[in-house]
Coordinates of C-alpha atoms in Angstrom, one line a residue:
X583 CA 160.4 -83.5 -61.5
X584 CA 160.7 -83.7 -57.7
X585 CA 159.4 -86.5 -55.5
X586 CA 155.6 -86.5 -55.3
X587 CA 153.6 -88.3 -52.6
X588 CA 150.0 -89.3 -53.0
X589 CA 148.2 -91.2 -50.3
X590 CA 145.5 -93.6 -51.4
X591 CA 143.3 -95.6 -49.1
X592 CA 142.6 -99.0 -50.5
X593 CA 140.7 -101.3 -48.1
X594 CA 142.0 -99.3 -45.2
X595 CA 145.7 -99.8 -46.3
X596 CA 148.1 -97.0 -47.1
X597 CA 149.4 -96.8 -50.6
X598 CA 152.0 -94.2 -51.9
X599 CA 153.3 -93.7 -55.4
X600 CA 156.2 -91.7 -56.8
X601 CA 155.7 -90.8 -60.5
X602 CA 153.4 -91.5 -63.4
X603 CA 153.9 -94.4 -65.8
X604 CA 150.4 -95.2 -67.2
X605 CA 151.2 -97.0 -70.5
X606 CA 150.1 -100.4 -69.3
X607 CA 146.7 -99.0 -68.6
X608 CA 146.0 -97.0 -71.8
X609 CA 142.7 -98.0 -73.5
X610 CA 143.1 -101.0 -75.8
X611 CA 142.6 -100.2 -79.4
X612 CA 139.8 -102.5 -80.5
X613 CA 137.6 -102.2 -83.6
X614 CA 134.8 -99.7 -83.1
X615 CA 131.5 -101.4 -82.1
X616 CA 128.7 -101.3 -84.6
X617 CA 125.2 -102.7 -85.3
X618 CA 126.8 -106.1 -86.1
X619 CA 129.1 -106.4 -83.0
X620 CA 128.3 -104.3 -79.9
X621 CA 130.4 -102.6 -77.3
X622 CA 129.2 -105.1 -74.7
X623 CA 130.5 -108.1 -76.8
X624 CA 127.1 -109.3 -77.9
X625 CA 126.1 -109.9 -81.5
X626 CA 124.3 -106.7 -82.6
X627 CA 120.8 -106.3 -83.9
X628 CA 122.0 -106.5 -87.5
X629 CA 124.5 -109.4 -87.0
X630 CA 124.4 -111.8 -89.9
X631 CA 126.3 -114.8 -91.3
X632 CA 126.1 -116.9 -94.3
X633 CA 124.5 -120.4 -94.5
X634 CA 125.9 -123.3 -96.5
X635 CA 124.2 -126.7 -96.8
X636 CA 125.8 -129.7 -98.4
X637 CA 124.6 -132.9 -100.1
X638 CA 127.5 -135.1 -100.9
X639 CA 127.9 -138.6 -102.4
X640 CA 131.3 -140.2 -102.1
X641 CA 132.8 -143.6 -103.1
X642 CA 136.0 -145.0 -101.6
X643 CA 138.1 -147.2 -103.8
X644 CA 140.3 -149.1 -101.4
X645 CA 142.5 -150.5 -104.2
X646 CA 143.7 -147.0 -105.4
X647 CA 142.8 -145.2 -102.1
X648 CA 140.8 -142.7 -104.3
X649 CA 137.7 -140.9 -103.2
X650 CA 135.3 -139.9 -106.0
X651 CA 132.6 -137.4 -104.9
X652 CA 129.8 -135.3 -106.1
X653 CA 128.3 -132.4 -104.1
X654 CA 125.5 -130.0 -104.3
X655 CA 126.0 -126.9 -102.2
X656 CA 123.1 -124.6 -101.3
X657 CA 124.6 -121.2 -100.5
X658 CA 122.4 -118.5 -98.9
X659 CA 123.7 -115.0 -98.9
X660 CA 122.5 -113.3 -95.8
X661 CA 125.0 -110.4 -96.2
X662 CA 123.7 -106.8 -96.8
X663 CA 125.6 -106.8 -100.1
X664 CA 125.2 -108.8 -103.3
X665 CA 128.1 -111.2 -104.2
X666 CA 129.8 -111.2 -107.6
X667 CA 131.7 -114.4 -106.9
X668 CA 132.1 -117.3 -104.5
X669 CA 135.4 -118.5 -102.9
X670 CA 135.9 -122.1 -102.0
X671 CA 138.6 -124.0 -100.1
X672 CA 140.3 -126.8 -101.8
X673 CA 142.2 -128.2 -98.8
X674 CA 143.4 -131.3 -100.5
X675 CA 145.5 -129.2 -102.8
X676 CA 147.9 -128.8 -99.8
X677 CA 149.0 -132.4 -100.7
X678 CA 149.8 -131.6 -104.3
X679 CA 153.5 -131.6 -105.0
X680 CA 154.7 -128.0 -105.3
X681 CA 151.8 -126.5 -103.3
X682 CA 152.4 -123.3 -101.3
X683 CA 152.3 -125.4 -98.1
X684 CA 154.7 -127.9 -99.5
X685 CA 157.1 -125.2 -100.3
X686 CA 156.9 -123.7 -96.8
X687 CA 156.6 -126.8 -94.6
X688 CA 159.9 -127.8 -93.0
X689 CA 161.2 -131.3 -93.5
X690 CA 160.0 -133.6 -90.8
X691 CA 157.1 -131.3 -89.9
X692 CA 153.8 -132.9 -88.7
X693 CA 152.1 -130.8 -91.4
X694 CA 153.7 -132.7 -94.3
X695 CA 151.9 -134.9 -96.7
X696 CA 152.4 -133.6 -100.3
X697 CA 153.0 -136.3 -102.9
X698 CA 152.9 -136.8 -106.7
X699 CA 149.3 -137.2 -107.7
X700 CA 148.0 -135.5 -104.6
X701 CA 145.3 -132.8 -104.6
X702 CA 141.9 -132.4 -106.0
X703 CA 140.8 -133.2 -109.5
X704 CA 137.8 -131.0 -110.3
X705 CA 135.9 -132.5 -113.2
X706 CA 132.6 -130.5 -113.2
X707 CA 131.4 -127.2 -111.9
X708 CA 127.9 -125.9 -112.5
X709 CA 125.8 -123.2 -111.0
X710 CA 122.0 -123.4 -110.7
X711 CA 120.6 -119.9 -110.1
X712 CA 117.2 -118.3 -110.8
X713 CA 116.1 -121.5 -112.5
X714 CA 119.1 -121.4 -114.9
X715 CA 122.0 -123.9 -115.0
X716 CA 125.3 -122.8 -116.4
X717 CA 129.0 -123.7 -116.2
X718 CA 130.7 -120.7 -114.6
X719 CA 134.2 -119.4 -115.2
X720 CA 136.4 -120.4 -112.3
X721 CA 140.0 -120.0 -111.2
X722 CA 142.0 -122.4 -109.0
X723 CA 144.9 -121.0 -107.1
X724 CA 146.6 -123.6 -104.9
X725 CA 144.0 -124.2 -102.1
X726 CA 141.6 -121.5 -103.3
X727 CA 139.0 -121.6 -105.9
X728 CA 137.1 -118.5 -107.2
X729 CA 133.8 -119.0 -109.0
X730 CA 132.6 -116.1 -111.0
X731 CA 128.8 -115.7 -111.1
X732 CA 127.0 -114.7 -114.3
X733 CA 124.4 -112.9 -112.1
X734 CA 125.2 -111.3 -108.7
X735 CA 123.7 -113.3 -105.8
X736 CA 121.3 -110.9 -104.1
X737 CA 121.8 -109.7 -100.6
X738 CA 119.7 -110.7 -97.6
X739 CA 118.5 -114.1 -98.7
X740 CA 119.7 -114.7 -102.2
X741 CA 120.3 -118.4 -102.8
X742 CA 121.9 -120.6 -105.4
X743 CA 123.1 -124.2 -105.8
X744 CA 126.6 -125.1 -106.8
X745 CA 127.4 -128.6 -108.1
X746 CA 130.9 -129.9 -108.1
X747 CA 132.4 -133.3 -109.1
X748 CA 135.8 -134.1 -107.6
X749 CA 138.2 -136.9 -106.8
X750 CA 141.5 -137.3 -105.0
X751 CA 143.9 -139.9 -103.6
X752 CA 143.8 -140.1 -99.8
X753 CA 147.3 -139.2 -98.6
X754 CA 149.0 -141.7 -96.4
X755 CA 149.8 -139.0 -93.9
X756 CA 147.7 -135.9 -94.5
X757 CA 149.3 -133.1 -92.3
X758 CA 148.3 -135.0 -89.1
X759 CA 144.7 -134.2 -89.8
X760 CA 143.7 -137.1 -92.0
X761 CA 145.2 -140.2 -93.8
X762 CA 145.3 -143.9 -93.8
X763 CA 147.0 -146.5 -91.6
X764 CA 147.7 -150.1 -92.6
X765 CA 147.1 -152.5 -89.7
X766 CA 147.1 -156.2 -89.4
X767 CA 143.4 -156.7 -90.2
X768 CA 143.0 -154.0 -92.9
X769 CA 143.3 -150.2 -93.3
X770 CA 142.0 -147.4 -91.2
X771 CA 140.9 -144.4 -93.3
X772 CA 140.4 -141.1 -91.5
X773 CA 138.9 -138.6 -94.0
X774 CA 138.8 -134.9 -93.5
X775 CA 139.2 -131.7 -95.6
X776 CA 137.9 -133.9 -98.3
X777 CA 135.2 -131.9 -100.2
X778 CA 135.4 -128.4 -101.8
X779 CA 133.8 -126.1 -99.2
X780 CA 133.0 -122.4 -98.9
X781 CA 135.2 -119.8 -97.4
X782 CA 133.5 -117.6 -94.8
X783 CA 132.2 -114.2 -96.0
X784 CA 131.7 -112.1 -92.9
X785 CA 131.3 -108.5 -91.7
X786 CA 134.9 -108.2 -90.6
X787 CA 137.0 -109.2 -93.6
X788 CA 134.5 -109.9 -96.3
X789 CA 135.9 -113.1 -98.0
X790 CA 138.4 -114.8 -95.6
X791 CA 140.6 -116.3 -98.3
X792 CA 143.8 -117.1 -96.5
X793 CA 145.4 -120.2 -98.1
X794 CA 145.7 -123.5 -96.3
X795 CA 149.4 -123.8 -95.5
X796 CA 149.2 -126.7 -93.0
X797 CA 149.7 -125.1 -89.6
X798 CA 146.7 -122.8 -89.6
X799 CA 143.4 -124.4 -89.1
X800 CA 139.9 -123.6 -90.3
X801 CA 137.2 -121.0 -90.4
X802 CA 133.9 -122.4 -91.7
X803 CA 130.2 -121.6 -92.2
X804 CA 127.4 -123.5 -90.5
X805 CA 124.8 -125.6 -92.3
X806 CA 123.2 -129.1 -92.7
X807 CA 124.9 -132.1 -94.3
X808 CA 123.4 -135.0 -96.0
X809 CA 126.2 -137.4 -97.0
X810 CA 126.2 -140.8 -98.6
X811 CA 129.4 -142.9 -98.4
X812 CA 129.9 -146.0 -100.4
X813 CA 132.5 -148.5 -99.2
X814 CA 133.3 -152.2 -99.5
X815 CA 130.7 -154.4 -97.8
X816 CA 133.2 -155.5 -95.1
X817 CA 133.9 -151.9 -93.9
X818 CA 132.4 -150.1 -91.0
X819 CA 131.9 -146.3 -91.4
X820 CA 131.5 -143.7 -88.6
X821 CA 130.9 -140.0 -89.4
X822 CA 129.7 -136.6 -88.3
X823 CA 125.9 -136.9 -87.8
X824 CA 123.3 -139.7 -87.3
X825 CA 123.3 -142.9 -89.3
X826 CA 120.0 -142.9 -91.3
X827 CA 120.0 -146.4 -92.6
X828 CA 121.2 -148.8 -89.9
X829 CA 118.8 -151.5 -91.3
X830 CA 120.8 -151.6 -94.5
X831 CA 124.4 -151.4 -93.2
X832 CA 124.3 -153.2 -89.8
X833 CA 123.3 -156.6 -88.7
X834 CA 120.4 -157.3 -86.4
X835 CA 122.8 -158.1 -83.6
X836 CA 124.7 -154.9 -84.0
X837 CA 121.4 -152.9 -84.0
X838 CA 120.4 -154.6 -80.8
X839 CA 123.7 -153.9 -79.2
X840 CA 123.5 -150.2 -80.2
X841 CA 120.0 -150.0 -78.7
X842 CA 121.5 -151.5 -75.5
X843 CA 124.4 -149.0 -75.5
X844 CA 121.9 -146.1 -75.8
X845 CA 120.6 -147.1 -72.4
X846 CA 123.9 -147.9 -70.8
X847 CA 126.5 -145.8 -68.9
X848 CA 128.8 -148.8 -69.2
X849 CA 130.6 -149.7 -72.4
X850 CA 128.9 -152.2 -74.7
X851 CA 130.7 -153.9 -77.6
X852 CA 129.0 -153.5 -81.0
X853 CA 131.8 -155.5 -82.7
X854 CA 134.0 -157.5 -80.2
X855 CA 137.7 -157.9 -80.8
X856 CA 137.3 -161.6 -81.7
X857 CA 134.5 -160.8 -84.2
X858 CA 136.5 -158.4 -86.4
X859 CA 136.7 -159.7 -90.0
X860 CA 134.1 -162.4 -89.6
X861 CA 131.5 -162.5 -92.4
X862 CA 128.6 -162.5 -89.9
X863 CA 129.5 -159.0 -88.8
X864 CA 128.2 -157.6 -92.1
X865 CA 124.8 -157.8 -93.7
X866 CA 124.4 -160.7 -96.1
X867 CA 124.8 -160.0 -99.8
X868 CA 127.5 -158.9 -102.3
X869 CA 128.9 -155.7 -103.5
X870 CA 129.5 -152.4 -101.7
X871 CA 127.2 -150.7 -99.1
X872 CA 126.2 -147.1 -98.9
X873 CA 126.1 -145.5 -95.5
X874 CA 123.8 -142.4 -95.1
X875 CA 124.4 -139.7 -92.5
X876 CA 122.6 -136.5 -91.6
X877 CA 124.0 -133.6 -89.5
X878 CA 122.4 -130.3 -88.6
X879 CA 123.9 -127.0 -87.9
X880 CA 127.6 -128.0 -88.1
X881 CA 130.6 -126.4 -89.7
X882 CA 132.3 -129.4 -91.1
X883 CA 131.9 -133.1 -91.9
X884 CA 134.5 -135.9 -91.4
X885 CA 134.4 -139.7 -91.4
X886 CA 136.4 -142.9 -90.9
X887 CA 136.1 -146.3 -92.4
X888 CA 137.9 -149.7 -91.9
X889 CA 137.3 -153.4 -92.0
X890 CA 139.6 -153.7 -88.9
X891 CA 137.4 -151.7 -86.4
X892 CA 136.5 -153.0 -82.9
X893 CA 133.5 -150.9 -82.1
X894 CA 132.0 -150.1 -78.6
X895 CA 129.5 -147.6 -77.3
X896 CA 127.8 -146.2 -74.2
X897 CA 125.5 -143.2 -73.6
X898 CA 125.2 -140.0 -71.5
X899 CA 121.9 -138.1 -71.5
X900 CA 120.7 -139.4 -74.9
X901 CA 124.2 -138.8 -76.5
X902 CA 125.5 -142.0 -78.1
X903 CA 129.2 -142.2 -77.3
X904 CA 131.3 -144.5 -79.5
X905 CA 134.9 -145.6 -80.1
X906 CA 136.3 -147.5 -83.1
X907 CA 139.8 -148.9 -83.2
X908 CA 141.9 -151.7 -84.6
X909 CA 143.3 -154.3 -82.2
X910 CA 146.6 -152.4 -82.3
X911 CA 144.9 -149.9 -80.0
X912 CA 144.3 -152.3 -77.2
X913 CA 146.3 -151.7 -74.0
X914 CA 147.3 -153.5 -70.8
X915 CA 146.1 -153.1 -67.2
X916 CA 149.3 -151.0 -66.6
X917 CA 148.8 -148.9 -69.7
X918 CA 145.1 -148.9 -70.6
X919 CA 144.4 -148.4 -74.3
X920 CA 141.4 -147.9 -76.5
X921 CA 139.3 -150.3 -74.6
X922 CA 138.9 -147.4 -72.1
X923 CA 138.2 -144.7 -74.8
X924 CA 134.4 -144.6 -74.5
X925 CA 134.7 -144.2 -70.7
X926 CA 137.0 -141.2 -71.4
X927 CA 134.6 -139.8 -73.9
X928 CA 131.7 -140.0 -71.4
X929 CA 133.6 -138.1 -68.8
X930 CA 134.6 -135.4 -71.3
X931 CA 131.1 -134.8 -72.7
X932 CA 129.5 -134.8 -69.3
X933 CA 132.1 -132.5 -67.7
X934 CA 132.1 -129.8 -70.3
X935 CA 128.3 -129.9 -70.7
X936 CA 127.8 -129.5 -67.0
X937 CA 130.5 -126.8 -66.5
X938 CA 130.2 -124.7 -69.6
X939 CA 127.5 -125.4 -72.2
X940 CA 125.4 -128.5 -73.0
X941 CA 126.6 -130.8 -75.7
X942 CA 124.3 -130.1 -78.6
X943 CA 124.8 -133.2 -80.9
X944 CA 123.3 -136.8 -80.8
X945 CA 126.6 -138.7 -81.1
X946 CA 130.3 -138.4 -80.1
X947 CA 132.8 -140.7 -81.8
X948 CA 136.5 -141.4 -81.1
X949 CA 138.6 -143.0 -83.9
X950 CA 142.0 -144.6 -83.5
X951 CA 144.3 -144.2 -86.5
X952 CA 147.3 -142.5 -87.9
X953 CA 146.3 -139.0 -86.9
X954 CA 147.8 -137.9 -83.6
X955 CA 144.8 -135.7 -82.6
X956 CA 142.3 -133.7 -84.6
X957 CA 138.7 -132.5 -84.1
X958 CA 135.6 -132.4 -86.2
X959 CA 131.9 -132.1 -85.4
X960 CA 130.8 -135.2 -83.4
X961 CA 133.9 -137.1 -84.4
X962 CA 137.6 -136.9 -83.5
X963 CA 140.8 -138.7 -84.6
X964 CA 143.4 -139.8 -82.0
X965 CA 146.5 -141.8 -82.2
X966 CA 146.2 -145.6 -82.1
X967 CA 149.4 -145.6 -80.1
X968 CA 148.0 -143.4 -77.3
X969 CA 147.8 -145.1 -73.9
X970 CA 146.7 -144.2 -70.3
X971 CA 146.7 -140.5 -69.4
X972 CA 148.0 -139.8 -72.9
X973 CA 144.9 -141.3 -74.5
X974 CA 142.6 -139.6 -72.0
X975 CA 144.4 -136.3 -72.6
X976 CA 144.2 -136.4 -76.4
X977 CA 140.6 -137.6 -76.2
X978 CA 139.6 -134.9 -73.8
X979 CA 141.4 -132.3 -75.8
X980 CA 139.9 -133.2 -79.2
X981 CA 136.4 -133.4 -77.8
X982 CA 137.0 -130.2 -75.9
X983 CA 137.1 -128.7 -79.4
X984 CA 133.4 -129.4 -79.6
X985 CA 133.0 -126.2 -77.6
X986 CA 135.8 -124.3 -79.4
X987 CA 135.4 -124.1 -82.4
X988 CA 132.5 -126.4 -83.3
X989 CA 130.0 -124.6 -81.1
X990 CA 131.7 -121.2 -80.9
X991 CA 132.8 -120.8 -84.5
X992 CA 135.9 -118.7 -84.2
X993 CA 138.3 -117.9 -86.9
X994 CA 141.1 -120.4 -86.4
X995 CA 143.0 -119.4 -89.5
X996 CA 143.7 -116.0 -87.9
X997 CA 143.4 -116.6 -84.1
X998 CA 144.5 -120.1 -83.1
X999 CA 144.3 -119.1 -79.4
X1000 CA 140.5 -118.7 -79.7
X1001 CA 140.1 -122.4 -80.0
X1002 CA 143.4 -124.0 -78.9
X1003 CA 143.9 -121.7 -75.9
X1004 CA 140.3 -121.9 -74.7
X1005 CA 140.4 -125.6 -75.1
X1006 CA 143.6 -126.0 -73.2
X1007 CA 142.1 -124.0 -70.4
X1008 CA 139.0 -126.1 -70.1
X1009 CA 141.1 -129.3 -70.4
X1010 CA 143.0 -128.3 -67.3
X1011 CA 139.9 -128.6 -65.1
X1012 CA 138.6 -131.7 -66.9
X1013 CA 141.9 -133.5 -66.3
X1014 CA 141.9 -132.5 -62.6
X1015 CA 138.3 -133.7 -62.3
X1016 CA 139.2 -137.2 -63.7
X1017 CA 142.7 -137.8 -62.2
X1018 CA 142.9 -135.4 -59.3
X1019 CA 146.5 -134.7 -58.1
X1020 CA 147.8 -137.4 -60.4
X1021 CA 146.7 -135.5 -63.5
X1022 CA 150.0 -135.3 -65.5
X1023 CA 148.6 -133.2 -68.3
X1024 CA 148.0 -130.2 -66.0
X1025 CA 151.8 -129.7 -65.5
X1026 CA 152.1 -127.6 -68.6
X1027 CA 149.6 -125.1 -67.2
X1028 CA 151.6 -124.5 -64.0
X1029 CA 153.4 -121.2 -63.3
X1030 CA 156.9 -122.6 -63.2
X1031 CA 156.5 -124.2 -66.6
X1032 CA 154.9 -121.1 -68.1
X1033 CA 157.5 -118.7 -66.8
X1034 CA 160.4 -120.8 -68.2
X1035 CA 158.8 -120.8 -71.6
X1036 CA 158.1 -117.1 -71.5
X1037 CA 161.8 -116.5 -71.2
X1038 CA 162.6 -118.9 -74.1
X1039 CA 163.6 -116.8 -77.2
X1040 CA 162.3 -119.6 -79.5
X1041 CA 158.7 -119.0 -78.4
X1042 CA 158.9 -115.2 -78.0
X1043 CA 155.9 -114.3 -80.1
X1044 CA 152.6 -112.7 -79.0
X1045 CA 149.5 -114.8 -78.6
X1046 CA 147.8 -112.6 -81.3
X1047 CA 150.3 -113.8 -84.0
X1048 CA 148.5 -115.4 -86.9
X1049 CA 149.1 -119.2 -86.7
X1050 CA 150.8 -119.5 -90.1
X1051 CA 153.3 -116.9 -88.8
X1052 CA 154.0 -118.6 -85.5
X1053 CA 157.3 -120.5 -85.5
X1054 CA 156.5 -124.3 -85.5
X1055 CA 158.5 -124.8 -82.3
X1056 CA 156.5 -122.0 -80.6
X1057 CA 153.0 -123.1 -81.7
X1058 CA 152.3 -125.2 -78.6
X1059 CA 153.1 -122.4 -76.2
X1060 CA 151.8 -119.4 -78.1
X1061 CA 148.5 -120.9 -79.3
X1062 CA 147.8 -123.4 -76.5
X1063 CA 149.5 -123.0 -73.2
X1064 CA 150.1 -119.3 -72.7
X1065 CA 146.5 -118.4 -73.5
X1066 CA 145.2 -121.3 -71.5
X1067 CA 147.3 -120.3 -68.5
X1068 CA 146.2 -116.7 -69.0
X1069 CA 142.6 -117.7 -68.6
X1070 CA 143.5 -119.7 -65.6
X1071 CA 145.1 -116.6 -64.1
X1072 CA 142.0 -114.6 -65.0
X1073 CA 139.7 -117.1 -63.3
X1074 CA 141.8 -117.9 -60.2
X1075 CA 143.8 -114.8 -59.5
X1076 CA 142.2 -111.7 -61.2
X1077 CA 138.4 -112.2 -61.2
X1078 CA 137.6 -115.3 -59.2
X1079 CA 135.7 -118.3 -60.4
X1080 CA 132.2 -116.9 -59.8
X1081 CA 132.7 -113.8 -61.9
X1082 CA 134.8 -115.5 -64.5
X1083 CA 132.6 -118.5 -65.0
X1084 CA 129.5 -116.5 -65.5
X1085 CA 131.3 -114.3 -68.1
X1086 CA 132.8 -117.3 -69.9
X1087 CA 129.5 -119.1 -70.1
X1088 CA 127.9 -116.0 -71.4
X1089 CA 130.5 -115.7 -74.1
X1090 CA 129.8 -119.3 -75.2
X1091 CA 126.0 -118.8 -75.1
X1092 CA 126.2 -115.5 -77.0
X1093 CA 128.4 -116.8 -79.8
X1094 CA 127.2 -120.4 -80.1
X1095 CA 127.0 -121.2 -83.8
X1096 CA 128.3 -117.8 -84.7
X1097 CA 131.6 -116.1 -85.6
X1098 CA 133.2 -114.2 -82.8
X1099 CA 136.3 -112.0 -83.1
X1100 CA 138.8 -111.4 -80.3
X1101 CA 137.2 -108.1 -79.4
X1102 CA 133.9 -109.9 -78.9
X1103 CA 135.5 -112.1 -76.3
X1104 CA 137.4 -109.3 -74.6
X1105 CA 134.3 -107.1 -74.3
X1106 CA 132.0 -109.9 -73.2
X1107 CA 134.3 -110.9 -70.3
X1108 CA 134.8 -107.3 -69.2
X1109 CA 131.1 -106.4 -69.4
X1110 CA 129.7 -109.5 -67.7
X1111 CA 132.5 -109.7 -65.1
X1112 CA 132.3 -105.9 -64.5
X1113 CA 136.1 -105.3 -64.8
X1114 CA 138.2 -103.2 -67.1
X1115 CA 140.8 -105.7 -68.3
X1116 CA 142.6 -103.7 -71.0
X1117 CA 145.8 -104.0 -69.1
X1118 CA 145.5 -107.8 -69.1
X1119 CA 144.6 -108.3 -72.8
X1120 CA 147.4 -105.9 -73.8
X1121 CA 150.1 -107.5 -71.6
X1122 CA 149.2 -111.1 -71.9
X1123 CA 147.9 -111.4 -75.5
X1124 CA 149.5 -108.6 -77.4
X1125 CA 153.0 -108.5 -75.9
X1126 CA 155.8 -110.9 -74.8
X1127 CA 156.4 -108.9 -71.6
X1128 CA 157.5 -110.7 -68.4
X1129 CA 156.4 -110.3 -64.8
X1130 CA 158.6 -109.6 -61.8
X1131 CA 156.9 -108.3 -58.7
X1132 CA 159.5 -107.5 -56.0
X1133 CA 159.9 -106.3 -52.5
X1134 CA 162.7 -103.8 -52.5
X1135 CA 162.6 -103.2 -48.8
X1136 CA 160.4 -103.3 -45.7
X1137 CA 160.1 -101.0 -42.7
X1138 CA 158.4 -102.2 -39.5
X1139 CA 157.5 -99.6 -36.9
X1140 CA 154.7 -98.3 -34.6
X1141 CA 152.3 -101.2 -35.3
X1142 CA 152.6 -101.0 -39.1
X1143 CA 154.6 -102.7 -41.8
X1144 CA 155.5 -100.6 -44.8
X1145 CA 156.4 -102.4 -48.0
X1146 CA 158.4 -100.8 -50.8
X1147 CA 157.3 -102.7 -53.9
X1148 CA 158.7 -102.7 -57.4
X1149 CA 157.1 -104.0 -60.7
X1150 CA 160.4 -104.7 -62.4
X1151 CA 159.1 -106.0 -65.8
X1152 CA 156.4 -105.0 -68.3
X1153 CA 153.5 -107.1 -67.1
X1154 CA 151.2 -105.9 -64.3
X1155 CA 149.0 -107.9 -62.0
X1156 CA 147.2 -107.3 -58.7
X1157 CA 149.3 -107.8 -55.7
X1158 CA 148.6 -110.3 -53.0
X1159 CA 150.6 -110.0 -49.8
X1160 CA 150.8 -112.6 -47.1
X1161 CA 152.1 -111.3 -43.7
X1162 CA 153.3 -113.6 -40.9
X1163 CA 153.4 -112.2 -37.4
X1164 CA 155.3 -113.1 -34.2
X1165 CA 152.5 -115.2 -32.8
X1166 CA 152.4 -117.3 -35.9
X1167 CA 149.2 -115.7 -37.3
X1168 CA 149.0 -115.1 -41.0
X1169 CA 147.0 -112.5 -42.9
X1170 CA 146.5 -111.7 -46.5
X1171 CA 146.0 -108.3 -48.2
X1172 CA 145.1 -107.7 -51.8
X1173 CA 145.9 -104.6 -53.8
X1174 CA 144.2 -104.1 -57.2
X1175 CA 146.2 -103.9 -60.4
X1176 CA 145.6 -100.1 -60.5
X1177 CA 148.4 -100.0 -57.8
X1178 CA 150.8 -99.8 -60.8
X1179 CA 148.8 -97.3 -62.8
X1180 CA 151.1 -94.4 -62.0
X1181 CA 154.5 -95.9 -61.3
X1182 CA 156.4 -99.2 -61.3
X1183 CA 157.5 -98.4 -57.7
X1184 CA 154.9 -98.2 -55.0
X1185 CA 154.7 -98.1 -51.2
X1186 CA 152.0 -99.8 -49.2
X1187 CA 151.3 -100.3 -45.5
X1188 CA 149.6 -103.2 -43.9
X1189 CA 148.5 -103.5 -40.3
X1190 CA 150.7 -105.0 -37.5
X1191 CA 154.4 -105.6 -37.3
X1192 CA 155.1 -108.5 -39.6
X1193 CA 158.1 -110.8 -39.2
X1194 CA 157.8 -112.1 -42.7
X1195 CA 156.1 -111.0 -45.9
X1196 CA 155.6 -112.8 -49.2
X1197 CA 154.1 -111.7 -52.5
X1198 CA 151.9 -114.1 -54.4
X1199 CA 152.0 -116.7 -51.6
X1200 CA 150.1 -119.3 -53.7
X1201 CA 152.7 -119.0 -56.5
X1202 CA 150.0 -118.6 -59.1
X1203 CA 151.8 -115.8 -61.0
X1204 CA 154.5 -116.5 -63.7
X1205 CA 157.0 -114.4 -61.8
X1206 CA 160.5 -114.6 -63.3
X1207 CA 162.3 -114.1 -60.0
X1208 CA 160.6 -115.4 -56.8
X1209 CA 163.7 -114.8 -54.7
X1210 CA 162.7 -111.1 -54.4
X1211 CA 159.1 -111.9 -53.4
X1212 CA 160.0 -112.7 -49.8
X1213 CA 161.2 -110.6 -46.9
X1214 CA 163.3 -110.7 -44.7
X1215 CA 166.6 -110.9 -46.7
X1216 CA 167.7 -114.0 -44.9
X1217 CA 165.2 -116.0 -46.9
X1218 CA 165.7 -114.1 -50.2
X1219 CA 168.1 -112.0 -52.2
X1220 CA 167.3 -108.3 -52.7
X1221 CA 168.6 -105.5 -54.8

């Protein structure tokens, strides 16, 4: 085919192309929209999801580290089909010796934790349905449990109760998501994935029954929780939800201090460091105490307990903000520790509420213990060893998960980026808001870091890879930083903050307390921002392509500057050109991404006779070779 010239007028600037190469711009193959999920990214008129409510009673035996529990689950089938069986997650079985996860987890992995005697002991299963109680047939397969119903559960509102008695030994180190830590003044228990819970049944996959293998996280239904936790009298318990019986488990002084904290922006001690372990910090009497909690419209429930807790609190707009930590968490003026935690929590809750979506819960609790960092509704676990910006960063990240996936209930077991990537993105701006230019945690969301990692073969997997199939050494980049940086590019380089922020807030609002899929996110951003972004989703999320925008050559004559541009790798992005003129004046010209729709080589003209030209002058793009972004050749190498 001979040379073909087409002249396009873009913003008054001349653009020429040579030959067609449209693959980057082909339509993205997304699931067909339907009455459940629309083409605009909204939940459709027939959207539905299941509801699961839990009543749980649990007793912690601190001598054997065993939790004994009994739960009543009320399951409401809102699906348009009847259900012949129910599937439950038995997450504790990951810690049974010989579990699937135990067989797959590499030695030294943070997801370890299996031990002899680990895993659930299920001692009773009963179904109450249509006024009849019976013991169903059930099958336990590693971390999955199938319960066969004698009578199908009717569609569109059918309801039953499921009663299960269970017990397990708390692992010392439970896959960096739960466990127990011995400290000088006692033991810190961080309890999660601790009760049999329903898998999600949805309109996309039916039952989502992927096993728990350690690296992949969770996909859960929403409901209300009423939980009673019985512990030794000298223990303090914090948990998802509001404490219902403070008069029974707290002293008069502690209740008064909590009332003060509810009115204070400054941190108030509920239990001071010097008070830990003193008899007067607990109600008079003998024997264990039962703490009662209630939480509404949450997807999970976690708790922590210890006799070693220092406890402080403050508030922000009627949200009670609390931190509990042993004295091992205290820092120094040079390296602040957990004494600063509640201040960090306050910033985080306020920042994300004001920027994206209001915090919907009455409490927010940070717990110091063995877990490096893990999120649950209203409560997070962070490392007792964290200090300074490290403690702020992990606190901010884990509470950022309130928005993804606690509010926006995405499928973490399949798409880690829909919670970790989104959270990493919002963390970037929160860290800048708190620390300004000194924000160390933002460095891993800078172009130079991203482009180095994109060229690293060890992390060469697409963002859309299922988390259990991501190489462990690639997880931080593939699930966190690359998608987080991609959203930063979308906001700052492609759409601009005004269009992006409106679209992102709309996504959160549309899918709050619901179950979005990737297509719902892609379509919402496109429809609200008013931009076809198939090229971006395909290149950034579905491929491992690189970016190299280059200036092949420049011709300056007759009051114009002609640039011969080359997109040398698979990724495409809009082109920003900064021209410098003889009088020192600078001007910028922007060419839309469609510049590359027909060929990887393009010619553009800009006004005036430039003395220097640079692509991507703000260095926002992850360009693998910046030496070919600048002309003249004296300041760059060209091919």
